[in-house]
PDB file of C-alpha atoms (C1' of nucleotides) in Angstrom:
ATOM      1  CA  UNK A1390       3.436  -9.395  -2.105  1.00 71.00           C
ATOM      2  CA  UNK A1391       2.467  -7.008  -4.818  1.00 85.00           C
ATOM      3  CA  UNK A1392       0.291  -4.195  -3.586  1.00 89.00           C
ATOM      4  CA  UNK A1393      -0.416  -1.033  -5.550  1.00 91.00           C
ATOM      5  CA  UNK A1394       3.151   0.370  -5.473  1.00 90.00           C
ATOM      6  CA  UNK A1395       4.664  -2.900  -6.677  1.00 90.00           C
ATOM      7  CA  UNK A1396       2.093  -3.243  -9.447  1.00 91.00           C
ATOM      8  CA  UNK A1397       2.785   0.323 -10.530  1.00 91.00           C
ATOM      9  CA  UNK A1398       6.514  -0.424 -10.574  1.00 90.00           C
ATOM     10  CA  UNK A1399       5.884  -3.492 -12.723  1.00 91.00           C
ATOM     11  CA  UNK A1400       3.749  -1.378 -15.052  1.00 92.00           C
ATOM     12  CA  UNK A1401       6.538   1.148 -15.437  1.00 91.00           C
ATOM     13  CA  UNK A1402       9.023  -1.603 -16.119  1.00 91.00           C
ATOM     14  CA  UNK A1403       6.874  -3.242 -18.779  1.00 92.00           C
ATOM     15  CA  UNK A1404       5.686  -0.050 -20.453  1.00 93.00           C
ATOM     16  CA  UNK A1405       8.740   0.804 -22.565  1.00 93.00           C
ATOM     17  CA  UNK A1406       8.995  -2.764 -23.875  1.00 94.00           C
ATOM     18  CA  UNK A1407       5.295  -3.465 -24.441  1.00 95.00           C
ATOM     19  CA  UNK A1408       4.122  -0.183 -25.903  1.00 97.00           C
ATOM     20  CA  UNK A1409       3.999  -0.419 -29.657  1.00 98.00           C
ATOM     21  CA  UNK A1410       5.111  -4.049 -29.659  1.00 98.00           C
ATOM     22  CA  UNK A1411       3.422  -6.781 -31.690  1.00 98.00           C
ATOM     23  CA  UNK A1412       2.498 -10.047 -30.011  1.00 97.00           C
ATOM     24  CA  UNK A1413       3.977 -12.713 -32.271  1.00 97.00           C
ATOM     25  CA  UNK A1414       3.146 -15.778 -30.214  1.00 96.00           C
ATOM     26  CA  UNK A1415       1.663 -16.654 -26.835  1.00 95.00           C
ATOM     27  CA  UNK A1416       2.661 -19.799 -24.925  1.00 94.00           C
ATOM     28  CA  UNK A1417       0.319 -21.013 -22.203  1.00 93.00           C
ATOM     29  CA  UNK A1418       2.052 -23.744 -20.252  1.00 90.00           C
ATOM     30  CA  UNK A1419      -1.028 -24.709 -18.250  1.00 88.00           C
ATOM     31  CA  UNK A1420      -4.764 -24.186 -18.743  1.00 89.00           C
ATOM     32  CA  UNK A1421      -5.307 -21.940 -15.750  1.00 89.00           C
ATOM     33  CA  UNK A1422      -3.862 -19.754 -13.044  1.00 89.00           C
ATOM     34  CA  UNK A1423      -6.363 -18.844 -10.369  1.00 87.00           C
ATOM     35  CA  UNK A1424      -9.018 -18.993 -13.071  1.00 88.00           C
ATOM     36  CA  UNK A1425      -8.952 -20.744 -16.444  1.00 88.00           C
ATOM     37  CA  UNK A1426      -7.530 -18.603 -19.202  1.00 91.00           C
ATOM     38  CA  UNK A1427     -10.239 -17.204 -21.488  1.00 91.00           C
ATOM     39  CA  UNK A1428     -11.087 -19.449 -24.414  1.00 90.00           C
ATOM     40  CA  UNK A1429      -8.622 -19.012 -27.267  1.00 92.00           C
ATOM     41  CA  UNK A1430      -6.648 -16.592 -25.095  1.00 93.00           C
ATOM     42  CA  UNK A1431      -3.481 -17.025 -27.143  1.00 95.00           C
ATOM     43  CA  UNK A1432      -5.340 -16.688 -30.406  1.00 95.00           C
ATOM     44  CA  UNK A1433      -6.987 -13.484 -29.305  1.00 94.00           C
ATOM     45  CA  UNK A1434      -3.608 -11.927 -28.462  1.00 96.00           C
ATOM     46  CA  UNK A1435      -1.510 -13.104 -31.364  1.00 97.00           C
ATOM     47  CA  UNK A1436      -0.929 -10.601 -34.163  1.00 97.00           C
ATOM     48  CA  UNK A1437      -2.283  -7.772 -32.040  1.00 97.00           C
ATOM     49  CA  UNK A1438      -0.187  -4.762 -31.198  1.00 98.00           C
ATOM     50  CA  UNK A1439      -0.035  -3.260 -27.720  1.00 97.00           C
ATOM     51  CA  UNK A1440      -1.323   0.282 -27.498  1.00 97.00           C
ATOM     52  CA  UNK A1441      -0.329   0.790 -23.876  1.00 96.00           C
ATOM     53  CA  UNK A1442      -0.409  -0.530 -20.337  1.00 95.00           C
ATOM     54  CA  UNK A1443      -2.238   1.098 -17.459  1.00 94.00           C
ATOM     55  CA  UNK A1444      -3.147   0.203 -13.887  1.00 93.00           C
ATOM     56  CA  UNK A1445      -6.255   0.273 -11.721  1.00 93.00           C
ATOM     57  CA  UNK A1446      -5.731  -0.639  -8.051  1.00 92.00           C
ATOM     58  CA  UNK A1447      -3.641  -3.837  -8.204  1.00 92.00           C
ATOM     59  CA  UNK A1448      -4.726  -4.714 -11.733  1.00 93.00           C
ATOM     60  CA  UNK A1449      -2.558  -4.320 -14.807  1.00 93.00           C
ATOM     61  CA  UNK A1450      -4.444  -3.435 -17.982  1.00 94.00           C
ATOM     62  CA  UNK A1451      -2.760  -4.208 -21.285  1.00 95.00           C
ATOM     63  CA  UNK A1452      -4.568  -2.478 -24.125  1.00 96.00           C
ATOM     64  CA  UNK A1453      -4.496  -4.254 -27.474  1.00 96.00           C
ATOM     65  CA  UNK A1454      -5.256  -3.169 -30.996  1.00 97.00           C
ATOM     66  CA  UNK A1455      -8.726  -4.285 -32.002  1.00 96.00           C
ATOM     67  CA  UNK A1456     -10.423  -3.015 -28.857  1.00 95.00           C
ATOM     68  CA  UNK A1457      -9.615  -5.734 -26.317  1.00 94.00           C
ATOM     69  CA  UNK A1458      -7.578  -5.460 -23.137  1.00 94.00           C
ATOM     70  CA  UNK A1459      -5.939  -8.023 -20.902  1.00 94.00           C
ATOM     71  CA  UNK A1460      -6.813  -7.638 -17.228  1.00 93.00           C
ATOM     72  CA  UNK A1461      -3.926  -9.131 -15.271  1.00 93.00           C
ATOM     73  CA  UNK A1462      -3.505  -9.583 -11.533  1.00 92.00           C
ATOM     74  CA  UNK A1463      -0.280 -10.741  -9.871  1.00 91.00           C
ATOM     75  CA  UNK A1464      -1.997 -12.369  -6.920  1.00 88.00           C
ATOM     76  CA  UNK A1465       0.620 -12.734  -4.261  1.00 81.00           C
ATOM     77  CA  UNK A1466       3.481 -14.383  -6.048  1.00 87.00           C
ATOM     78  CA  UNK A1467       3.217 -13.196  -9.651  1.00 90.00           C
ATOM     79  CA  UNK A1468       6.116 -11.507 -11.404  1.00 90.00           C
ATOM     80  CA  UNK A1469       7.194 -10.645 -14.913  1.00 91.00           C
ATOM     81  CA  UNK A1470      10.588 -11.069 -16.487  1.00 90.00           C
ATOM     82  CA  UNK A1471      11.840  -9.556 -19.711  1.00 91.00           C
ATOM     83  CA  UNK A1472      14.305 -11.529 -21.791  1.00 90.00           C
ATOM     84  CA  UNK A1473      15.924  -9.906 -24.789  1.00 87.00           C
ATOM     85  CA  UNK A1474      16.496 -12.094 -27.820  1.00 81.00           C
ATOM     86  CA  UNK A1475      15.166 -15.550 -28.598  1.00 63.00           C
ATOM     87  CA  UNK A1476      18.041 -17.836 -27.745  1.00 51.00           C
ATOM     88  CA  UNK A1477      18.372 -17.032 -24.061  1.00 48.00           C
ATOM     89  CA  UNK A1478      15.308 -18.907 -22.877  1.00 47.00           C
ATOM     90  CA  UNK A1479      17.242 -22.152 -22.706  1.00 47.00           C
ATOM     91  CA  UNK A1480      19.894 -20.591 -20.508  1.00 46.00           C
ATOM     92  CA  UNK A1481      19.052 -21.960 -17.085  1.00 42.00           C
ATOM     93  CA  UNK A1482      21.024 -19.351 -15.157  1.00 44.00           C
ATOM     94  CA  UNK A1483      18.293 -16.910 -16.027  1.00 43.00           C
ATOM     95  CA  UNK A1484      15.972 -18.699 -13.667  1.00 41.00           C
ATOM     96  CA  UNK A1485      17.949 -18.860 -10.459  1.00 38.00           C
ATOM     97  CA  UNK A1486      16.066 -16.094  -8.693  1.00 40.00           C
ATOM     98  CA  UNK A1487      12.516 -17.118  -9.564  1.00 41.00           C
ATOM     99  CA  UNK A1488      12.486 -20.799  -8.914  1.00 42.00           C
ATOM    100  CA  UNK A1489      13.910 -23.968 -10.317  1.00 41.00           C
ATOM    101  CA  UNK A1490      14.173 -24.290 -14.067  1.00 52.00           C
ATOM    102  CA  UNK A1491      11.459 -21.765 -14.719  1.00 76.00           C
ATOM    103  CA  UNK A1492       8.928 -24.285 -13.455  1.00 79.00           C
ATOM    104  CA  UNK A1493       6.388 -21.595 -12.697  1.00 88.00           C
ATOM    105  CA  UNK A1494       6.772 -19.638 -15.913  1.00 92.00           C
ATOM    106  CA  UNK A1495       3.154 -20.096 -16.933  1.00 93.00           C
ATOM    107  CA  UNK A1496       2.820 -17.577 -19.755  1.00 94.00           C
ATOM    108  CA  UNK A1497       5.366 -16.489 -22.349  1.00 94.00           C
ATOM    109  CA  UNK A1498       4.662 -13.596 -24.674  1.00 95.00           C
ATOM    110  CA  UNK A1499       6.899 -13.506 -27.723  1.00 96.00           C
ATOM    111  CA  UNK A1500       7.041  -9.909 -28.869  1.00 97.00           C
ATOM    112  CA  UNK A1501       8.516  -7.865 -31.669  1.00 97.00           C
ATOM    113  CA  UNK A1502       9.125  -4.454 -30.170  1.00 96.00           C
ATOM    114  CA  UNK A1503       8.399  -1.224 -31.964  1.00 96.00           C
ATOM    115  CA  UNK A1504      12.109  -0.954 -32.788  1.00 95.00           C
ATOM    116  CA  UNK A1505      12.123  -4.519 -34.124  1.00 95.00           C
ATOM    117  CA  UNK A1506      13.796  -6.344 -31.265  1.00 95.00           C
ATOM    118  CA  UNK A1507      12.671  -9.871 -30.393  1.00 96.00           C
ATOM    119  CA  UNK A1508      11.730 -10.021 -26.734  1.00 95.00           C
ATOM    120  CA  UNK A1509      10.108 -12.556 -24.450  1.00 94.00           C
ATOM    121  CA  UNK A1510       7.946 -11.473 -21.528  1.00 94.00           C
ATOM    122  CA  UNK A1511       7.516 -14.284 -19.014  1.00 93.00           C
ATOM    123  CA  UNK A1512       4.872 -14.430 -16.334  1.00 93.00           C
ATOM    124  CA  UNK A1513       5.966 -16.483 -13.312  1.00 91.00           C
ATOM    125  CA  UNK A1514       3.605 -17.284 -10.453  1.00 90.00           C
ATOM    126  CA  UNK A1515       4.422 -20.142  -8.040  1.00 88.00           C
ATOM    127  CA  UNK A1516       1.228 -19.867  -6.007  1.00 87.00           C
ATOM    128  CA  UNK A1517      -0.996 -19.119  -8.976  1.00 88.00           C
ATOM    129  CA  UNK A1518      -3.193 -16.627  -7.201  1.00 87.00           C
ATOM    130  CA  UNK A1519      -2.774 -14.364 -10.186  1.00 90.00           C
ATOM    131  CA  UNK A1520      -4.982 -14.380 -13.258  1.00 92.00           C
ATOM    132  CA  UNK A1521      -5.409 -12.997 -16.754  1.00 93.00           C
ATOM    133  CA  UNK A1522      -8.749 -12.138 -18.313  1.00 92.00           C
ATOM    134  CA  UNK A1523      -9.933 -10.418 -21.462  1.00 93.00           C
ATOM    135  CA  UNK A1524     -12.338  -7.513 -21.673  1.00 92.00           C
ATOM    136  CA  UNK A1525     -13.450  -5.010 -24.275  1.00 93.00           C
ATOM    137  CA  UNK A1526     -11.380  -1.903 -23.567  1.00 94.00           C
ATOM    138  CA  UNK A1527     -14.471   0.298 -23.630  1.00 93.00           C
ATOM    139  CA  UNK A1528     -16.082  -1.883 -20.944  1.00 91.00           C
ATOM    140  CA  UNK A1529     -13.164  -2.177 -18.529  1.00 91.00           C
ATOM    141  CA  UNK A1530     -14.685   0.157 -15.958  1.00 89.00           C
ATOM    142  CA  UNK A1531     -17.795  -2.044 -15.882  1.00 88.00           C
ATOM    143  CA  UNK A1532     -15.952  -5.335 -15.608  1.00 89.00           C
ATOM    144  CA  UNK A1533     -17.064  -7.234 -12.482  1.00 87.00           C
ATOM    145  CA  UNK A1534     -13.497  -7.270 -11.170  1.00 88.00           C
ATOM    146  CA  UNK A1535     -13.155  -3.503 -11.399  1.00 90.00           C
ATOM    147  CA  UNK A1536     -16.653  -2.046 -11.200  1.00 89.00           C
ATOM    148  CA  UNK A1537     -16.900  -1.802  -7.430  1.00 88.00           C
ATOM    149  CA  UNK A1538     -13.372  -0.676  -6.678  1.00 90.00           C
ATOM    150  CA  UNK A1539     -12.987   2.383  -4.489  1.00 92.00           C
ATOM    151  CA  UNK A1540     -10.801   5.439  -4.938  1.00 93.00           C
ATOM    152  CA  UNK A1541      -7.110   5.323  -5.766  1.00 93.00           C
ATOM    153  CA  UNK A1542      -4.793   6.392  -2.955  1.00 93.00           C
ATOM    154  CA  UNK A1543      -2.732   8.257  -5.528  1.00 92.00           C
ATOM    155  CA  UNK A1544      -3.684  11.614  -6.968  1.00 85.00           C
ATOM    156  CA  UNK A1545      -5.876  14.055  -5.111  1.00 87.00           C
ATOM    157  CA  UNK A1546      -9.115  12.179  -4.418  1.00 90.00           C
ATOM    158  CA  UNK A1547      -8.097  10.799  -1.028  1.00 93.00           C
ATOM    159  CA  UNK A1548      -8.030  13.437   1.680  1.00 94.00           C
ATOM    160  CA  UNK A1549      -9.429  13.851   5.161  1.00 94.00           C
ATOM    161  CA  UNK A1550     -13.019  14.571   4.248  1.00 94.00           C
ATOM    162  CA  UNK A1551     -13.318  11.915   1.533  1.00 94.00           C
ATOM    163  CA  UNK A1552     -11.776   9.324   3.843  1.00 95.00           C
ATOM    164  CA  UNK A1553     -14.162  10.261   6.650  1.00 95.00           C
ATOM    165  CA  UNK A1554     -17.108   9.828   4.297  1.00 94.00           C
ATOM    166  CA  UNK A1555     -15.870   6.374   3.295  1.00 94.00           C
ATOM    167  CA  UNK A1556     -15.525   5.301   6.927  1.00 94.00           C
ATOM    168  CA  UNK A1557     -18.845   6.709   8.109  1.00 94.00           C
ATOM    169  CA  UNK A1558     -21.146   4.008   9.465  1.00 91.00           C
ATOM    170  CA  UNK A1559     -18.466   1.304   9.307  1.00 91.00           C
ATOM    171  CA  UNK A1560     -18.552  -0.775  12.449  1.00 90.00           C
ATOM    172  CA  UNK A1561     -15.524  -2.809  11.477  1.00 92.00           C
ATOM    173  CA  UNK A1562     -11.938  -2.059  12.465  1.00 93.00           C
ATOM    174  CA  UNK A1563      -9.885   0.641  10.820  1.00 94.00           C
ATOM    175  CA  UNK A1564      -7.525  -2.082   9.629  1.00 93.00           C
ATOM    176  CA  UNK A1565     -10.295  -4.049   7.911  1.00 93.00           C
ATOM    177  CA  UNK A1566     -11.814  -0.914   6.412  1.00 94.00           C
ATOM    178  CA  UNK A1567      -8.525   0.150   4.836  1.00 94.00           C
ATOM    179  CA  UNK A1568      -8.086  -3.353   3.422  1.00 92.00           C
ATOM    180  CA  UNK A1569     -11.536  -3.153   1.787  1.00 92.00           C
ATOM    181  CA  UNK A1570     -10.959  -2.601  -1.932  1.00 91.00           C
ATOM    182  CA  UNK A1571     -14.423  -1.109  -2.311  1.00 91.00           C
ATOM    183  CA  UNK A1572     -13.365   1.848  -0.166  1.00 94.00           C
ATOM    184  CA  UNK A1573      -9.752   2.478  -1.091  1.00 93.00           C
ATOM    185  CA  UNK A1574      -8.404   0.386  -3.945  1.00 92.00           C
ATOM    186  CA  UNK A1575      -4.891  -1.005  -3.936  1.00 91.00           C
ATOM    187  CA  UNK A1576      -3.914  -1.160  -0.282  1.00 92.00           C
ATOM    188  CA  UNK A1577      -2.821  -4.498   1.129  1.00 90.00           C
ATOM    189  CA  UNK A1578      -1.703  -5.759   4.491  1.00 90.00           C
ATOM    190  CA  UNK A1579       1.747  -4.177   4.433  1.00 90.00           C
ATOM    191  CA  UNK A1580       0.877  -0.613   3.518  1.00 92.00           C
ATOM    192  CA  UNK A1581      -2.216  -0.558   5.729  1.00 93.00           C
ATOM    193  CA  UNK A1582      -0.025  -1.427   8.722  1.00 93.00           C
ATOM    194  CA  UNK A1583       2.536   1.175   7.722  1.00 93.00           C
ATOM    195  CA  UNK A1584      -0.031   3.923   7.165  1.00 94.00           C
ATOM    196  CA  UNK A1585      -1.752   3.307  10.496  1.00 94.00           C
ATOM    197  CA  UNK A1586       1.587   3.491  12.282  1.00 94.00           C
ATOM    198  CA  UNK A1587       2.481   6.728  10.538  1.00 95.00           C
ATOM    199  CA  UNK A1588      -0.856   8.242  11.494  1.00 96.00           C
ATOM    200  CA  UNK A1589      -0.528   7.029  15.093  1.00 95.00           C
ATOM    201  CA  UNK A1590      -3.888   5.241  14.884  1.00 95.00           C
ATOM    202  CA  UNK A1591      -4.721   1.861  16.338  1.00 94.00           C
ATOM    203  CA  UNK A1592      -5.657  -0.850  13.822  1.00 94.00           C
ATOM    204  CA  UNK A1593      -8.365  -1.909  16.301  1.00 93.00           C
ATOM    205  CA  UNK A1594     -10.093   1.458  16.353  1.00 93.00           C
ATOM    206  CA  UNK A1595     -13.654   1.395  15.026  1.00 94.00           C
ATOM    207  CA  UNK A1596     -13.562   2.805  11.500  1.00 95.00           C
ATOM    208  CA  UNK A1597     -16.520   5.133  11.942  1.00 95.00           C
ATOM    209  CA  UNK A1598     -14.782   6.907  14.824  1.00 95.00           C
ATOM    210  CA  UNK A1599     -12.851   8.917  12.223  1.00 95.00           C
ATOM    211  CA  UNK A1600     -16.111  10.156  10.717  1.00 94.00           C
ATOM    212  CA  UNK A1601     -17.454  11.876  13.820  1.00 94.00           C
ATOM    213  CA  UNK A1602     -18.162  15.565  13.658  1.00 94.00           C
ATOM    214  CA  UNK A1603     -15.357  16.707  15.912  1.00 96.00           C
ATOM    215  CA  UNK A1604     -12.073  18.499  15.459  1.00 96.00           C
ATOM    216  CA  UNK A1605     -10.239  15.447  16.799  1.00 96.00           C
ATOM    217  CA  UNK A1606     -11.892  13.100  14.322  1.00 96.00           C
ATOM    218  CA  UNK A1607     -11.244  15.505  11.457  1.00 96.00           C
ATOM    219  CA  UNK A1608      -7.586  15.723  12.395  1.00 96.00           C
ATOM    220  CA  UNK A1609      -7.325  11.947  12.592  1.00 96.00           C
ATOM    221  CA  UNK A1610      -8.935  11.370   9.209  1.00 96.00           C
ATOM    222  CA  UNK A1611      -6.688  14.016   7.670  1.00 96.00           C
ATOM    223  CA  UNK A1612      -3.604  12.446   9.247  1.00 96.00           C
ATOM    224  CA  UNK A1613      -4.599   8.997   8.020  1.00 95.00           C
ATOM    225  CA  UNK A1614      -5.370  10.154   4.486  1.00 95.00           C
ATOM    226  CA  UNK A1615      -1.996  11.903   4.379  1.00 95.00           C
ATOM    227  CA  UNK A1616      -0.242   8.829   5.756  1.00 95.00           C
ATOM    228  CA  UNK A1617      -1.845   6.551   3.152  1.00 94.00           C
ATOM    229  CA  UNK A1618      -0.961   8.852   0.277  1.00 94.00           C
ATOM    230  CA  UNK A1619       2.635   9.403   1.386  1.00 93.00           C
ATOM    231  CA  UNK A1620       3.385   5.767   2.189  1.00 92.00           C
ATOM    232  CA  UNK A1621       2.109   4.745  -1.244  1.00 92.00           C
ATOM    233  CA  UNK A1622       3.915   7.573  -3.041  1.00 92.00           C
ATOM    234  CA  UNK A1623       7.185   6.810  -1.287  1.00 91.00           C
ATOM    235  CA  UNK A1624       6.908   3.105  -2.093  1.00 91.00           C
ATOM    236  CA  UNK A1625       6.289   3.869  -5.771  1.00 90.00           C
ATOM    237  CA  UNK A1626       9.296   6.158  -5.765  1.00 89.00           C
ATOM    238  CA  UNK A1627      11.434   3.502  -4.065  1.00 86.00           C
ATOM    239  CA  UNK A1628      10.232   0.912  -6.581  1.00 83.00           C
ATOM    240  CA  UNK A1629      11.202   3.192  -9.428  1.00 78.00           C
ATOM    241  CA  UNK A1630      14.734   3.595  -8.138  1.00 75.00           C
ATOM    242  CA  UNK A1631      15.036  -0.133  -7.469  1.00 74.00           C
ATOM    243  CA  UNK A1632      13.785  -0.776 -10.986  1.00 74.00           C
ATOM    244  CA  UNK A1633      16.508   1.370 -12.497  1.00 72.00           C
ATOM    245  CA  UNK A1634      19.170  -0.680 -10.735  1.00 65.00           C
ATOM    246  CA  UNK A1635      17.492  -4.033 -11.108  1.00 60.00           C
ATOM    247  CA  UNK A1636      16.128  -4.223 -14.602  1.00 60.00           C
ATOM    248  CA  UNK A1637      19.436  -4.190 -16.397  1.00 51.00           C
ATOM    249  CA  UNK A1638      20.746  -7.031 -14.272  1.00 55.00           C
ATOM    250  CA  UNK A1639      18.282  -9.802 -15.052  1.00 70.00           C
ATOM    251  CA  UNK A1640      15.057  -8.400 -16.439  1.00 75.00           C
ATOM    252  CA  UNK A1641      12.926  -9.374 -13.467  1.00 78.00           C
ATOM    253  CA  UNK A1642      10.023  -7.227 -12.393  1.00 78.00           C
ATOM    254  CA  UNK A1643       7.851  -7.886  -9.414  1.00 65.00           C
ATOM    255  CA  UNK A1644       9.451  -7.922  -6.005  1.00 65.00           C
ATOM    256  CA  UNK A1645      11.089  -4.963  -4.411  1.00 66.00           C
ATOM    257  CA  UNK A1646      12.415  -5.127  -0.922  1.00 66.00           C
ATOM    258  CA  UNK A1647      11.485  -2.017   0.971  1.00 74.00           C
ATOM    259  CA  UNK A1648      12.186  -1.139   4.542  1.00 80.00           C
ATOM    260  CA  UNK A1649       9.139  -1.185   6.766  1.00 89.00           C
ATOM    261  CA  UNK A1650       8.604   0.516  10.102  1.00 92.00           C
ATOM    262  CA  UNK A1651       6.269  -2.087  11.592  1.00 92.00           C
ATOM    263  CA  UNK A1652       5.395  -4.782   9.044  1.00 90.00           C
ATOM    264  CA  UNK A1653       6.953  -8.127  10.019  1.00 88.00           C
ATOM    265  CA  UNK A1654       8.901  -6.422  12.809  1.00 90.00           C
ATOM    266  CA  UNK A1655       7.283  -8.026  15.857  1.00 89.00           C
ATOM    267  CA  UNK A1656       9.472  -7.569  18.928  1.00 89.00           C
ATOM    268  CA  UNK A1657      11.545  -4.757  17.428  1.00 90.00           C
ATOM    269  CA  UNK A1658      11.552  -1.326  19.041  1.00 93.00           C
ATOM    270  CA  UNK A1659       9.100   1.179  17.610  1.00 94.00           C
ATOM    271  CA  UNK A1660      11.078   3.385  15.215  1.00 94.00           C
ATOM    272  CA  UNK A1661       9.211   6.555  16.179  1.00 96.00           C
ATOM    273  CA  UNK A1662      11.860   8.821  17.713  1.00 96.00           C
ATOM    274  CA  UNK A1663       9.990   9.730  20.881  1.00 94.00           C
ATOM    275  CA  UNK A1664       8.438   6.291  21.460  1.00 97.00           C
ATOM    276  CA  UNK A1665       9.930   3.467  23.527  1.00 96.00           C
ATOM    277  CA  UNK A1666       7.247   0.934  22.581  1.00 95.00           C
ATOM    278  CA  UNK A1667       7.734  -2.516  21.046  1.00 92.00           C
ATOM    279  CA  UNK A1668       6.081  -3.651  17.820  1.00 92.00           C
ATOM    280  CA  UNK A1669       3.402  -6.262  18.392  1.00 91.00           C
ATOM    281  CA  UNK A1670       1.549  -8.640  16.102  1.00 89.00           C
ATOM    282  CA  UNK A1671      -2.142  -9.392  16.314  1.00 90.00           C
ATOM    283  CA  UNK A1672      -4.522 -11.219  14.005  1.00 87.00           C
ATOM    284  CA  UNK A1673      -7.491  -9.365  12.524  1.00 90.00           C
ATOM    285  CA  UNK A1674      -9.821 -11.006  10.026  1.00 87.00           C
ATOM    286  CA  UNK A1675      -7.284 -13.789   9.691  1.00 84.00           C
ATOM    287  CA  UNK A1676      -4.440 -11.425   8.787  1.00 88.00           C
ATOM    288  CA  UNK A1677      -1.418 -10.395  10.769  1.00 89.00           C
ATOM    289  CA  UNK A1678      -1.416  -6.804  11.903  1.00 91.00           C
ATOM    290  CA  UNK A1679       1.803  -5.184  13.113  1.00 92.00           C
ATOM    291  CA  UNK A1680       1.550  -2.077  15.253  1.00 93.00           C
ATOM    292  CA  UNK A1681       2.953  -0.224  18.224  1.00 94.00           C
ATOM    293  CA  UNK A1682       0.594  -0.371  21.207  1.00 94.00           C
ATOM    294  CA  UNK A1683       2.412   2.552  22.801  1.00 95.00           C
ATOM    295  CA  UNK A1684       1.953   5.235  20.131  1.00 96.00           C
ATOM    296  CA  UNK A1685      -1.043   4.052  18.067  1.00 96.00           C
ATOM    297  CA  UNK A1686      -4.387   4.935  19.616  1.00 95.00           C
TER     298      UNK A1686
ATOM    299  C1'  DG B 802     -26.176  -3.883   2.980  1.00 88.88           C
ATOM    300  C1'  DT B 803     -22.282  -5.173   6.024  1.00 88.88           C
ATOM    301  C1'  DT B 804     -19.093  -8.207   7.961  1.00 88.88           C
ATOM    302  C1'  DT B 805     -16.690 -12.487   8.611  1.00 88.88           C
ATOM    303  C1'  DA B 806     -14.969 -17.095   7.358  1.00 88.88           C
ATOM    304  C1'  DT B 807     -13.439 -20.121   3.847  1.00 88.88           C
ATOM    305  C1'  DT B 808     -11.071 -21.341  -0.287  1.00 88.88           C
ATOM    306  C1'  DC B 809      -7.483 -21.490  -3.742  1.00 88.88           C
ATOM    307  C1'  DC B 810      -1.752 -22.737  -3.966  1.00 88.88           C
ATOM    308  C1'  DT B 811       3.177 -23.463  -3.059  1.00 88.88           C
ATOM    309  C1'  DG B 812       7.494 -22.381  -0.791  1.00 88.88           C
ATOM    310  C1'  DA B 813       9.644 -21.296   3.406  1.00 88.88           C
ATOM    311  C1'  DC B 814      10.173 -22.381   7.864  1.00 88.88           C
ATOM    312  C1'  DC B 815       9.893 -24.903  12.297  1.00 88.88           C
ATOM    313  C1'  DG B 816      10.054 -28.776  15.544  1.00 88.88           C
ATOM    314  C1'  DC B 817      10.764 -33.488  16.075  1.00 88.88           C
TER     315       DC B 817
ATOM    316  C1'  DT C 584      17.601 -35.677   6.087  1.00 88.88           C
ATOM    317  C1'  DG C 585      13.099 -35.946   6.076  1.00 88.88           C
ATOM    318  C1'  DC C 586       8.542 -35.630   7.493  1.00 88.88           C
ATOM    319  C1'  DG C 587       4.375 -33.259   8.983  1.00 88.88           C
ATOM    320  C1'  DG C 588       2.453 -29.083  10.368  1.00 88.88           C
ATOM    321  C1'  DT C 589       1.832 -24.072  10.003  1.00 88.88           C
ATOM    322  C1'  DC C 590       1.950 -19.734   7.847  1.00 88.88           C
ATOM    323  C1'  DA C 591       1.571 -16.109   4.275  1.00 88.88           C
ATOM    324  C1'  DG C 592      -1.657 -13.469   1.259  1.00 88.88           C
ATOM    325  C1'  DG C 593      -5.786 -11.087  -2.752  1.00 88.88           C
ATOM    326  C1'  DA C 594     -10.090 -11.521  -3.804  1.00 88.88           C
ATOM    327  C1'  DA C 595     -14.156 -14.441  -4.986  1.00 88.88           C
ATOM    328  C1'  DT C 596     -17.599 -16.745  -2.716  1.00 88.88           C
ATOM    329  C1'  DA C 597     -20.526 -18.314   0.805  1.00 88.88           C
ATOM    330  C1'  DA C 598     -22.434 -17.685   5.073  1.00 88.88           C
ATOM    331  C1'  DA C 599     -23.943 -15.145   9.030  1.00 88.88           C
TER     332       DA C 599
END
DNA sequence: GTTTATTCCTGACCGC
DNA sequence: TGCGGTCAGGAATAAA
C-alpha cells in the first residue's frame, strides 16, 4: 500500500529514466482507472519531453515540456515497471510478480531516454484505485486534488508546536486526525500506527488533547511529531536501499516490504524492550488500527 | 466547518 | 476444487 515513503521511492526509481526522456507513444489499454483518463491523454503526452518528476504527499507529478504535468496517484495497488528495449514486452516471464500475463498493465509509456535508449514504463494497477490527470504545471498547487493538502512530514515544517496547532479543536481521535490529508499529507494507515506506537500514544486519544497548554501536552506533541518524521524518513531510506537491490533484477517499482513494529502484528508481543504487552487490533473509522494497549496512552 | 459512512475494485484468504 | 463471503485500503462524495 503505497504511502508517502513508497511513492517517494517510486519517484526516485523513475527519475533517472524519465528525466530528459521523450515520450514516443502512449498506450492506454482501458478508458479509465479510478477516473476516466483526460480527453486525448495520449495525444497530449506524445512528442513531449519530461523535464522532471516530483512528489506532493502521495501524488507523483511528471512535468512535461509545453507547460503541462501529469498528476498520478498509485491508489493502493499501483506500481510502475521499467523495461529496457522494445522486444522484451512479449516475454511473459517479466510479468510473474505483478499478475498474470500483464493483465493489469493499463498504461504503457514508450520512451526514448536522454541517452537514446528505448524504454517502456508500464503502469500496473489491479484494483484501479490509482489515477492519472493532467494539469498546467503553473496551476498544480491550485489543483482540487492538491490545494487542500496539509504539511509534508518531511523537512522541517512538522514539529511539536506546528502539530499541536493542527490538532487544536479536533474532537476526533488521534488516529483519524493523523490520517487526515488536510492536516499532514502523505500518512496512511501503516505509518500512522507505527508513529503512534513509537510516541507511546493511544490511537483513541482525543486529538486536541495534544494541543493543551501544559508541559505534558507539549512533550507529547513533540514526541509525536518526532515519531512521524523519523518513521517516514527511515521508511524512505529503507525504500532507497531496497530499490538499489531490486531495480536491476526486474525493473519493478512500487512495493517494498518493510518490517513493522505493530502494523498487522495482532497477537504478537509488543517489541518495546521494557513492555510485556500484546499488540491488539481495533477498528476506527472503518480502518484497522494496531497498537499496544500496555504502553500507548 | 467537522466528522463519519459509503463507494469504487480485485486478489487473497477463510470456512464449508 | 470450488463456491460464497469477508477483508484491505486512498480519497472523493454524500450525509449527518
